[in-house]
Coordinates of C-alpha atoms in Angstrom, one line a residue:
Chain A
M26 CA 37.9 -45.5 -31.4
L27 CA 36.3 -47.4 -28.3
S28 CA 37.0 -51.0 -28.0
G29 CA 34.2 -53.7 -27.4
E30 CA 35.0 -53.7 -23.9
E31 CA 35.2 -49.9 -23.4
L32 CA 31.9 -49.7 -25.4
Q33 CA 30.1 -52.1 -22.7
I34 CA 31.5 -50.3 -19.9
L35 CA 30.2 -47.1 -21.4
T36 CA 26.6 -48.8 -21.8
T37 CA 26.6 -50.1 -18.5
S38 CA 27.6 -46.4 -17.0
F39 CA 24.8 -44.8 -19.0
W40 CA 22.0 -47.6 -18.1
V41 CA 22.9 -47.6 -14.4
A42 CA 23.1 -43.8 -14.4
A43 CA 19.7 -43.2 -16.5
N44 CA 17.9 -45.8 -14.4
A45 CA 19.4 -44.4 -11.3
V46 CA 18.1 -41.0 -12.4
L47 CA 14.8 -42.0 -13.5
W48 CA 13.7 -44.1 -10.9
S49 CA 14.6 -41.4 -8.6
L50 CA 12.7 -38.5 -10.4
P51 CA 9.6 -39.0 -8.8
F52 CA 10.7 -39.3 -5.3
A53 CA 13.0 -36.4 -6.2
I54 CA 10.2 -34.3 -6.9
A55 CA 8.0 -35.1 -4.2
A56 CA 11.0 -34.9 -1.7
A57 CA 11.9 -31.3 -3.3
F58 CA 8.6 -30.0 -3.5
A59 CA 7.5 -30.7 0.3
L60 CA 11.1 -29.3 1.4
S61 CA 10.0 -26.1 -0.7
R62 CA 6.9 -25.8 1.6
P63 CA 7.3 -23.1 4.2
R64 CA 7.1 -25.7 7.2
F65 CA 5.0 -28.7 8.1
P66 CA 5.5 -31.5 10.8
G67 CA 8.7 -33.5 10.2
K68 CA 10.3 -31.1 7.6
L69 CA 13.5 -31.4 9.3
A70 CA 13.6 -34.9 9.7
L71 CA 12.8 -35.4 5.8
D72 CA 15.5 -32.7 5.5
A73 CA 18.1 -34.7 7.2
I74 CA 17.0 -38.2 5.7
T75 CA 17.0 -36.7 2.2
H76 CA 20.7 -35.6 3.1
L77 CA 22.0 -38.5 4.7
P78 CA 23.9 -39.8 1.7
I79 CA 25.8 -36.9 1.5
I80 CA 27.6 -37.1 5.1
L81 CA 27.5 -40.9 5.5
P82 CA 30.7 -42.6 3.7
P83 CA 29.4 -44.2 0.5
V84 CA 30.7 -47.6 1.3
L85 CA 28.4 -47.3 4.3
V86 CA 25.6 -46.8 2.3
G87 CA 26.2 -49.9 0.1
F88 CA 26.7 -51.5 3.4
V89 CA 23.6 -50.6 4.7
L90 CA 21.7 -51.3 1.3
L91 CA 23.4 -55.0 1.3
M92 CA 22.1 -55.5 4.8
L93 CA 18.7 -54.6 3.8
L94 CA 18.4 -55.7 0.4
G95 CA 20.9 -58.9 0.5
R96 CA 19.4 -62.2 -0.2
R97 CA 19.3 -62.5 3.6
G98 CA 18.4 -59.2 4.3
P99 CA 14.8 -58.5 5.8
V100 CA 13.7 -56.6 2.5
G101 CA 16.0 -58.8 0.2
A102 CA 14.7 -61.9 1.5
L103 CA 11.0 -60.8 0.6
L104 CA 11.7 -59.6 -2.9
A105 CA 13.9 -62.8 -3.6
G106 CA 10.5 -64.6 -2.7
A107 CA 9.2 -62.6 -5.7
G108 CA 12.2 -63.2 -7.8
I109 CA 13.5 -59.8 -7.6
Q110 CA 17.2 -59.5 -6.9
F111 CA 19.2 -55.8 -6.4
A112 CA 22.6 -56.9 -4.9
F113 CA 25.2 -57.7 -7.2
T114 CA 22.9 -56.7 -10.2
A115 CA 22.8 -54.0 -12.8
K116 CA 19.5 -53.0 -11.1
G117 CA 21.3 -53.0 -7.7
A118 CA 24.1 -50.5 -9.0
A119 CA 20.9 -48.3 -10.3
L120 CA 19.8 -48.3 -7.0
A121 CA 22.7 -47.5 -5.1
T122 CA 23.6 -44.9 -7.4
A123 CA 20.3 -43.5 -7.0
V124 CA 20.4 -43.1 -3.2
M125 CA 23.8 -41.4 -3.5
I126 CA 22.7 -38.8 -6.0
F127 CA 19.1 -38.3 -4.6
P128 CA 20.7 -35.1 -2.3
V129 CA 21.9 -33.5 -5.2
F130 CA 19.2 -34.4 -7.3
V131 CA 16.6 -33.1 -4.4
R132 CA 18.6 -30.0 -4.1
S133 CA 18.6 -28.6 -7.8
I134 CA 14.7 -29.2 -8.2
R135 CA 14.1 -27.8 -4.7
L136 CA 15.5 -24.8 -5.6
S137 CA 13.3 -24.3 -8.8
F138 CA 10.1 -24.9 -6.5
E139 CA 11.6 -22.4 -4.1
A140 CA 12.0 -19.6 -6.8
T141 CA 8.3 -20.2 -8.0
D142 CA 6.2 -17.3 -6.8
R143 CA 3.8 -18.5 -4.3
G144 CA 1.3 -15.8 -4.9
L145 CA 0.6 -18.3 -8.0
F146 CA -0.5 -21.0 -6.3
E147 CA -3.1 -18.6 -4.6
A148 CA -4.2 -17.3 -7.9
A149 CA -4.8 -21.1 -9.3
S150 CA -6.7 -21.7 -5.7
V151 CA -9.2 -18.9 -6.3
L152 CA -9.6 -20.0 -9.9
R153 CA -10.9 -23.5 -8.4
A154 CA -7.9 -25.4 -8.5
G155 CA -7.3 -28.1 -6.1
P156 CA -3.8 -28.7 -4.3
W157 CA -3.1 -31.9 -7.0
D158 CA -4.4 -29.7 -9.6
R159 CA -2.1 -26.6 -8.5
F160 CA 1.0 -29.1 -8.3
L161 CA 0.4 -30.7 -11.8
S162 CA -0.8 -27.3 -13.4
V163 CA 1.5 -24.4 -11.8
A164 CA 4.2 -26.0 -9.7
L165 CA 5.4 -28.6 -12.1
P166 CA 5.4 -26.7 -15.3
L167 CA 7.1 -23.7 -13.9
A168 CA 9.7 -26.1 -12.1
G169 CA 10.3 -27.9 -15.6
P170 CA 13.4 -26.4 -16.8
G171 CA 14.9 -26.8 -13.3
I172 CA 13.6 -30.5 -12.8
L173 CA 15.3 -31.1 -16.4
A174 CA 18.5 -29.2 -15.6
G175 CA 18.7 -31.2 -12.2
M176 CA 17.9 -34.5 -14.4
V177 CA 21.3 -33.7 -16.5
M178 CA 23.2 -32.7 -13.1
A179 CA 22.2 -35.8 -11.3
F180 CA 22.9 -38.1 -14.5
A181 CA 26.7 -36.6 -14.5
T182 CA 26.9 -37.3 -11.0
A183 CA 25.7 -41.1 -11.3
L184 CA 28.2 -41.3 -13.7
G185 CA 31.1 -41.0 -11.3
E186 CA 29.4 -43.0 -8.4
F187 CA 31.9 -45.6 -7.0
G188 CA 31.9 -46.4 -3.3
A189 CA 28.1 -47.3 -2.9
V190 CA 28.0 -49.1 -5.9
I191 CA 31.1 -51.4 -5.6
T192 CA 30.0 -52.7 -2.3
F193 CA 26.3 -53.4 -3.1
A194 CA 26.6 -54.5 -6.7
A195 CA 30.1 -55.4 -6.8
N196 CA 32.4 -54.9 -10.0
I197 CA 31.5 -57.3 -12.5
P198 CA 32.4 -56.7 -16.0
G199 CA 29.7 -56.6 -18.3
K200 CA 27.3 -56.3 -15.6
T201 CA 27.7 -53.8 -12.8
Q202 CA 31.2 -52.6 -14.0
T203 CA 30.6 -49.0 -14.7
L204 CA 33.4 -46.6 -15.7
P205 CA 34.7 -45.5 -12.1
L206 CA 34.5 -49.2 -11.1
A207 CA 36.7 -50.2 -14.6
I208 CA 39.5 -47.7 -13.8
Y209 CA 39.7 -49.1 -10.3
A210 CA 39.6 -52.5 -11.9
V211 CA 42.4 -51.8 -14.6
L212 CA 44.5 -49.9 -11.9
Q213 CA 44.6 -53.2 -10.0
Q214 CA 46.3 -54.9 -12.8
P215 CA 50.1 -54.1 -13.4
G216 CA 50.5 -52.1 -16.5
G217 CA 46.7 -51.0 -16.5
E218 CA 48.0 -47.3 -16.1
A219 CA 47.2 -46.5 -20.1
E220 CA 43.9 -48.1 -20.2
A221 CA 43.0 -46.3 -17.0
G222 CA 44.0 -43.0 -18.5
R223 CA 41.8 -43.9 -21.6
L224 CA 39.0 -44.6 -19.4
A225 CA 39.6 -41.5 -17.4
M226 CA 39.6 -39.5 -20.1
L227 CA 36.3 -40.8 -21.3
S228 CA 34.8 -40.4 -18.0
F229 CA 36.2 -36.8 -18.0
L230 CA 34.6 -35.8 -21.3
L231 CA 31.3 -37.2 -20.1
A232 CA 31.5 -35.1 -17.0
L233 CA 32.2 -32.0 -18.9
L234 CA 29.3 -32.8 -21.4
G235 CA 27.1 -33.3 -18.5
L236 CA 28.2 -29.8 -16.8
A237 CA 27.6 -28.1 -20.1
A238 CA 24.3 -29.4 -20.9
A239 CA 23.1 -28.5 -17.2
A240 CA 24.4 -25.1 -17.5
L241 CA 22.4 -24.6 -20.9
L242 CA 19.4 -25.9 -19.2
Q243 CA 19.6 -23.6 -16.4
R244 CA 20.2 -20.7 -18.4
W245 CA 17.2 -21.8 -20.4
A246 CA 15.6 -22.1 -17.1
V247 CA 16.2 -18.6 -15.9
R248 CA 15.2 -17.0 -19.2
E249 CA 11.8 -19.0 -19.0
Chain B
M4 CA -31.2 -10.7 1.0
S5 CA -27.6 -10.5 1.5
L6 CA -25.4 -12.4 -1.0
L7 CA -22.4 -12.5 0.9
R8 CA -22.4 -12.0 5.0
A9 CA -19.2 -12.4 6.8
D10 CA -18.0 -11.9 10.2
I11 CA -14.4 -12.3 10.5
G12 CA -12.0 -11.7 14.0
L13 CA -8.3 -12.0 13.7
Q14 CA -5.4 -11.1 15.9
Q15 CA -2.0 -10.8 14.2
G16 CA 0.6 -8.8 16.7
A17 CA -0.5 -5.6 17.6
F18 CA -3.1 -5.5 14.6
S19 CA -6.6 -7.1 15.0
L20 CA -9.4 -7.4 12.5
D21 CA -13.1 -7.6 13.8
A22 CA -15.2 -7.0 10.6
R23 CA -18.7 -7.9 10.0
V24 CA -19.7 -7.3 6.0
E25 CA -22.7 -7.6 4.4
A26 CA -22.8 -7.5 0.5
P27 CA -26.2 -7.0 -1.3
G28 CA -26.7 -9.3 -4.3
D29 CA -26.3 -6.6 -6.9
G30 CA -24.4 -3.5 -7.3
I31 CA -20.3 -2.9 -6.6
I32 CA -19.3 -2.7 -2.8
V33 CA -16.5 -0.8 -2.1
L34 CA -14.1 -1.8 0.6
F35 CA -12.5 1.5 1.4
G36 CA -10.0 2.3 4.1
P37 CA -6.4 3.7 4.6
S38 CA -3.4 1.4 4.2
G39 CA -3.0 -0.8 7.1
S40 CA -6.6 -0.9 7.6
G41 CA -7.1 -4.8 7.1
K42 CA -8.8 -4.5 3.5
S43 CA -6.2 -6.9 1.8
T44 CA -6.3 -9.3 5.1
L45 CA -10.3 -9.2 5.0
L46 CA -10.2 -10.2 1.2
A47 CA -7.8 -13.0 1.9
V48 CA -10.1 -14.2 4.8
L49 CA -12.8 -14.2 2.4
A50 CA -11.3 -15.9 -0.3
G51 CA -10.0 -18.6 1.8
L52 CA -6.3 -17.9 1.3
R53 CA -5.6 -16.9 5.1
A54 CA -7.2 -18.5 8.2
A55 CA -8.8 -16.2 10.8
D56 CA -9.3 -16.8 14.6
R57 CA -13.0 -16.4 14.2
Q58 CA -14.9 -16.6 10.8
T59 CA -18.5 -17.4 9.5
I60 CA -18.8 -16.6 5.8
L61 CA -22.2 -17.3 4.3
L62 CA -22.4 -16.9 0.5
N63 CA -25.9 -17.3 -1.0
G64 CA -26.8 -18.8 2.6
R65 CA -24.1 -21.4 2.2
D66 CA -21.7 -21.4 5.1
V67 CA -18.2 -21.5 3.0
S68 CA -16.2 -20.7 5.9
A69 CA -14.7 -24.2 6.3
L70 CA -14.2 -24.6 2.6
P71 CA -10.6 -24.4 0.8
P72 CA -10.6 -21.3 -1.5
H73 CA -11.0 -23.8 -4.6
Q74 CA -14.5 -24.8 -3.5
R75 CA -15.6 -21.3 -2.0
G76 CA -16.6 -19.9 -5.4
I77 CA -15.2 -16.8 -4.5
G78 CA -12.9 -15.3 -7.1
L79 CA -10.3 -12.7 -6.4
V80 CA -8.4 -10.2 -8.8
F81 CA -4.9 -9.6 -7.1
Q82 CA -3.3 -6.1 -7.4
D83 CA -0.4 -7.8 -9.2
A84 CA -2.7 -9.8 -11.8
R85 CA -0.8 -13.1 -11.2
L86 CA -1.1 -14.2 -14.4
F87 CA 0.5 -17.6 -15.0
P88 CA 3.9 -17.0 -16.9
H89 CA 4.4 -20.4 -18.5
L90 CA 0.8 -20.0 -20.3
S91 CA 0.0 -17.4 -22.9
V92 CA -3.0 -15.0 -22.5
R93 CA -5.8 -17.6 -24.1
R94 CA -4.3 -20.4 -21.9
N95 CA -4.4 -18.3 -18.9
I96 CA -8.5 -17.6 -19.7
E97 CA -8.7 -21.3 -20.5
Y98 CA -7.1 -22.3 -17.2
A99 CA -10.0 -20.7 -15.5
A100 CA -12.7 -21.7 -17.9
R101 CA -11.7 -25.2 -17.9
R102 CA -12.4 -25.3 -14.2
A103 CA -15.2 -23.3 -14.2
P104 CA -18.7 -24.7 -13.4
Q105 CA -20.9 -25.2 -16.6
G106 CA -22.2 -22.0 -18.2
A107 CA -18.7 -20.2 -18.3
P108 CA -18.4 -17.7 -21.0
E109 CA -16.8 -18.7 -24.2
I110 CA -12.9 -17.4 -24.4
E111 CA -13.6 -15.4 -27.6
E112 CA -16.7 -13.7 -26.0
V113 CA -14.6 -12.8 -22.8
A114 CA -11.6 -11.5 -24.9
Q115 CA -14.0 -9.4 -27.0
F116 CA -15.4 -8.2 -23.9
F117 CA -12.1 -6.7 -22.6
D118 CA -10.6 -5.8 -25.9
I119 CA -7.6 -8.5 -25.5
T120 CA -8.6 -10.5 -28.7
A121 CA -5.2 -9.3 -30.0
L122 CA -3.4 -10.5 -27.3
L123 CA -4.6 -13.9 -26.9
D124 CA -1.5 -15.7 -28.2
R125 CA 1.1 -13.4 -26.5
R126 CA 3.2 -14.5 -23.8
V127 CA 1.8 -12.7 -20.6
R128 CA 5.5 -11.3 -19.8
N129 CA 5.1 -9.0 -22.9
L130 CA 2.0 -7.1 -22.0
S131 CA 1.8 -3.9 -20.2
G132 CA 0.6 -3.0 -16.8
G133 CA -3.2 -2.4 -18.1
E134 CA -3.1 -5.3 -20.5
K135 CA -2.3 -7.3 -17.4
S136 CA -5.2 -5.9 -15.3
R137 CA -7.7 -6.9 -18.3
V138 CA -6.4 -10.2 -18.7
A139 CA -6.8 -10.8 -15.1
L140 CA -10.2 -9.5 -15.2
A141 CA -11.1 -11.5 -17.9
R142 CA -9.6 -14.9 -16.4
A143 CA -11.6 -14.2 -13.2
L144 CA -14.7 -13.9 -15.1
A145 CA -14.0 -17.2 -17.2
S146 CA -13.9 -19.0 -13.8
R147 CA -17.6 -18.0 -13.2
P148 CA -17.2 -17.1 -9.6
D149 CA -20.7 -16.4 -7.5
F150 CA -18.8 -13.5 -6.0
L151 CA -15.7 -11.5 -7.4
L152 CA -13.1 -9.9 -4.8
L153 CA -10.7 -7.3 -6.5
D154 CA -7.7 -6.1 -4.5
E155 CA -6.9 -2.5 -5.9
P156 CA -6.6 -3.8 -9.4
F157 CA -6.1 -0.4 -10.9
A158 CA -3.4 0.5 -8.5
A159 CA -0.8 0.4 -11.0
L160 CA -2.7 2.4 -13.5
D161 CA -3.1 6.3 -13.6
G162 CA -4.8 8.9 -15.2
A163 CA -6.9 8.1 -18.3
R164 CA -6.2 4.3 -18.2
R165 CA -7.4 4.2 -14.4
R166 CA -10.7 5.8 -15.3
A167 CA -10.9 3.5 -18.5
F168 CA -10.3 0.6 -16.1
I169 CA -13.0 1.5 -13.7
Q170 CA -15.3 1.8 -16.5
V171 CA -14.7 -1.7 -17.8
L172 CA -15.2 -2.9 -14.1
I173 CA -18.5 -0.9 -14.0
H174 CA -19.4 -2.5 -17.5
M175 CA -18.4 -5.9 -16.5
H176 CA -20.4 -5.7 -13.6
R177 CA -23.6 -4.5 -15.3
A178 CA -22.9 -7.0 -18.6
W179 CA -22.2 -10.2 -16.4
R180 CA -24.5 -9.6 -13.4
L181 CA -21.3 -10.3 -11.2
P182 CA -21.5 -9.2 -7.6
M183 CA -18.3 -7.6 -7.1
L184 CA -16.4 -6.2 -3.9
V185 CA -13.6 -3.9 -4.6
V186 CA -10.8 -2.8 -2.3
T187 CA -9.5 0.7 -2.9
H188 CA -7.9 3.4 -0.6
N189 CA -8.7 6.1 -3.2
I190 CA -11.9 8.3 -2.4
D191 CA -12.0 9.1 -6.1
D192 CA -12.2 5.5 -7.3
A193 CA -14.7 4.2 -4.4
A194 CA -16.8 7.2 -5.5
A195 CA -16.6 6.2 -9.1
L196 CA -17.4 2.7 -8.5
G197 CA -19.4 2.0 -5.3
S198 CA -23.1 1.6 -5.1
H199 CA -22.3 0.5 -1.5
L200 CA -19.5 1.1 0.7
V201 CA -17.8 -0.8 3.6
A202 CA -15.2 1.4 5.3
L203 CA -12.5 0.0 7.4
K204 CA -10.2 1.9 10.1
E205 CA -7.7 0.0 12.1
G206 CA -9.5 -3.2 11.3
R207 CA -13.0 -2.0 12.2
V208 CA -15.7 -1.5 10.1
V209 CA -16.7 2.5 10.6
A210 CA -19.3 2.6 8.1
A211 CA -21.2 0.4 6.0
G212 CA -24.4 0.4 3.8
E213 CA -25.7 2.3 0.4
F214 CA -23.0 4.5 -0.5
A215 CA -25.1 7.5 -0.4
Q216 CA -25.9 7.1 3.4
A217 CA -22.7 5.5 4.4
S218 CA -20.4 8.1 2.8
R219 CA -22.6 10.8 4.7
T220 CA -21.7 9.6 8.1
S221 CA -19.7 11.5 10.4
E222 CA -17.9 8.4 11.0
F223 CA -16.9 8.2 7.3
Q224 CA -16.3 11.8 6.9
A225 CA -14.0 11.7 10.1
L226 CA -11.8 8.7 8.2
L227 CA -11.9 10.7 5.0
D228 CA -10.4 13.6 6.9
S229 CA -8.0 11.5 8.6
H230 CA -6.9 9.8 5.4
D231 CA -3.7 10.0 4.7
T232 CA -3.8 11.5 1.4
G233 CA -5.2 14.5 3.4
A234 CA -8.2 14.5 1.1
T235 CA -11.4 16.2 2.4
V236 CA -14.0 15.5 -0.2
R237 CA -17.8 15.5 0.1
L238 CA -19.8 13.1 -2.0
A239 CA -23.1 14.0 -3.8
H240 CA -25.3 11.0 -3.1
S241 CA -27.1 11.0 -6.4
Q242 CA -26.3 8.5 -9.1
H243 CA -26.4 10.6 -12.1
G244 CA -26.0 8.4 -15.1
G245 CA -24.7 5.6 -13.0
H246 CA -21.8 7.6 -11.8
W247 CA -21.2 9.5 -8.3
L248 CA -20.3 13.0 -8.4
R249 CA -18.0 14.6 -5.7
A250 CA -19.5 17.3 -4.2
D251 CA -16.7 19.8 -4.8
Q252 CA -17.0 19.3 -8.5
V253 CA -20.5 20.5 -8.5
L254 CA -20.8 24.6 -9.0
I255 CA -24.2 26.2 -8.6
A256 CA -25.7 29.1 -10.8
T257 CA -28.7 31.0 -9.7
E258 CA -29.3 32.0 -13.3
E259 CA -29.5 29.6 -16.3
P260 CA -26.0 29.6 -17.5
K261 CA -25.1 30.2 -21.4
A262 CA -21.8 30.0 -23.1
I263 CA -20.1 27.8 -20.5
S264 CA -17.8 24.8 -21.1
A265 CA -19.6 22.5 -18.5
R266 CA -21.4 19.8 -20.2
N267 CA -23.9 19.0 -17.7
I268 CA -26.4 21.7 -16.9
L269 CA -29.3 20.5 -14.3
P270 CA -32.1 22.7 -13.4
A271 CA -32.6 22.2 -9.5
T272 CA -34.1 23.5 -6.6
V273 CA -32.0 24.0 -3.4
Q274 CA -33.6 21.8 -0.8
R275 CA -31.3 22.2 2.4
L276 CA -28.1 23.8 3.6
T277 CA -25.9 22.4 5.8
P278 CA -23.0 24.4 7.6
E279 CA -19.7 22.2 8.0
S280 CA -16.6 23.5 9.5
D281 CA -14.9 23.8 6.0
G282 CA -17.8 24.9 3.9
V283 CA -21.6 24.6 3.4
L284 CA -22.9 21.6 1.9
V285 CA -25.8 22.4 -0.5
E286 CA -28.6 19.7 -1.4
L287 CA -30.3 20.1 -4.8
V288 CA -33.0 18.5 -6.1
T289 CA -32.5 17.7 -9.8
E290 CA -34.6 15.5 -12.3
A291 CA -31.7 12.9 -11.9
G292 CA -32.1 12.8 -8.2
I293 CA -30.5 14.8 -5.2
I294 CA -26.9 16.2 -5.9
L295 CA -24.6 17.6 -3.4
S296 CA -22.3 20.5 -3.8
R297 CA -19.8 21.8 -1.3
L298 CA -19.5 25.7 -1.4
T299 CA -17.7 28.2 0.6
P300 CA -20.0 30.5 2.9
E301 CA -19.0 33.3 1.2
A302 CA -20.5 31.6 -2.2
V303 CA -23.6 30.6 -0.7
A304 CA -24.2 34.2 0.7
E305 CA -23.4 35.9 -2.5
L306 CA -25.6 33.8 -4.5
A307 CA -28.2 34.3 -1.8
L308 CA -28.9 30.5 -1.7
A309 CA -31.8 29.1 0.8
P310 CA -34.2 26.3 0.3
Q311 CA -36.9 26.3 -2.4
K312 CA -34.5 28.6 -4.5
R313 CA -34.2 28.0 -8.1
A314 CA -30.8 27.0 -9.3
W315 CA -28.7 25.2 -11.7
A316 CA -26.3 22.2 -10.8
L317 CA -23.2 22.4 -13.0
V318 CA -20.9 19.4 -13.8
K319 CA -17.9 18.8 -15.9
A320 CA -18.0 16.1 -18.2
H321 CA -15.2 14.6 -16.6
A322 CA -16.4 14.6 -13.4
L323 CA -18.8 11.9 -14.3

């Protein structure tokens, strides 16, 4: 059975991961669709920006977010005026997570778009479907199973995000403390290994469930 | 007045396309040519799926050259059908009907016409090649194009299914008064379908016009003779019952035949004899119009054929 504290950690983790996936979904779909096109001006730059979080150290990503969106950052100060704060909040944890999972998310959705027969878009266009219409009526439904599988994969990845979250949102129990952050916190305390072990096991189980769900969805996507 | 007028120029590596096409408002235009002559490229440019270096495309007097494909009103049936795999047969047709201008035919009406009513709720991946082709035609019709292009829509079919499909096309053209341009590299299909002909060779139009005239030009005959199938055929230039006859499928008798299996026996008068390198082309005047027959010089001598001589043209039913 889970303790109240563990349940709280799990709830925060799910909230952060779910928000990270949902808020980044439209951007990931847009980037993936654009990158699946044969060529367009700026494709290389978009590709590089999309993959930047993989190359940069996560702590650096968190630091950049802090510089931009902290209370004294150029964007953060503007948002603070509107009563919106990201740094050291659960929203901030979700944002940092969204940035970190973005490359994985885009990659899996992009594969689905690339797998779609381009001839079908031509068929749609001679049936009087315009570009947006083709995207919504052909590209998106055909990539649907792949997008769903990508969401599950991104969710599983989001549950394990650490460096950027702790730097940008800190490790505040009940607020921004997700599973990996909680494991880190208990490991800082003497005799915390047992609790860390329980949390690690929980984390491991969630990761396995996520992988299994993603694999099942992938199989379904291929069959569809 | 021409329904479709196009002047297209395109250079791609060593291949260049330089074609002027005029399609009349009625009839079926056959775009004929061997593989690699630029037929599919021309179709893609007409439909707006491919850019050309030079293009002027007038449809009903309206310049559609600069319009994207979805605004041209030119439909296209692809060789591989390209049905949407995530939709049922019914939803595929509805997809087109929903985007069609007012006056699109009812789904059930179209389905009945193409004999696909029983398939309406099936997934498209479970259809046979012939069924897919019929659904693709139904979908194209449901989008109510002003002009329909067909890129070898029967390439995947053979034998009886091919002939049946050609009949469906002719029937569709007549019933819906839909101007069509059909691409083929098969002379039998061209002869069975076309009222007008545009023949392409290496990106250039070598013959164009009413099928009867265009198919008898030396340029077209040269194209047939050099055709990679090796076929050397002569086409009759009379539409008998709406079908084109190949001249090598027309026999001649100088006495009225009796007890013979040929289903079509037409009284005729020999009008002209034209010696050719590989035979003699005999022009016969019948009540159905002028029919051509290609015979060997020996047969012509044996029958003592000469202008004004009474004769009978014999055509097997399956040649129609």
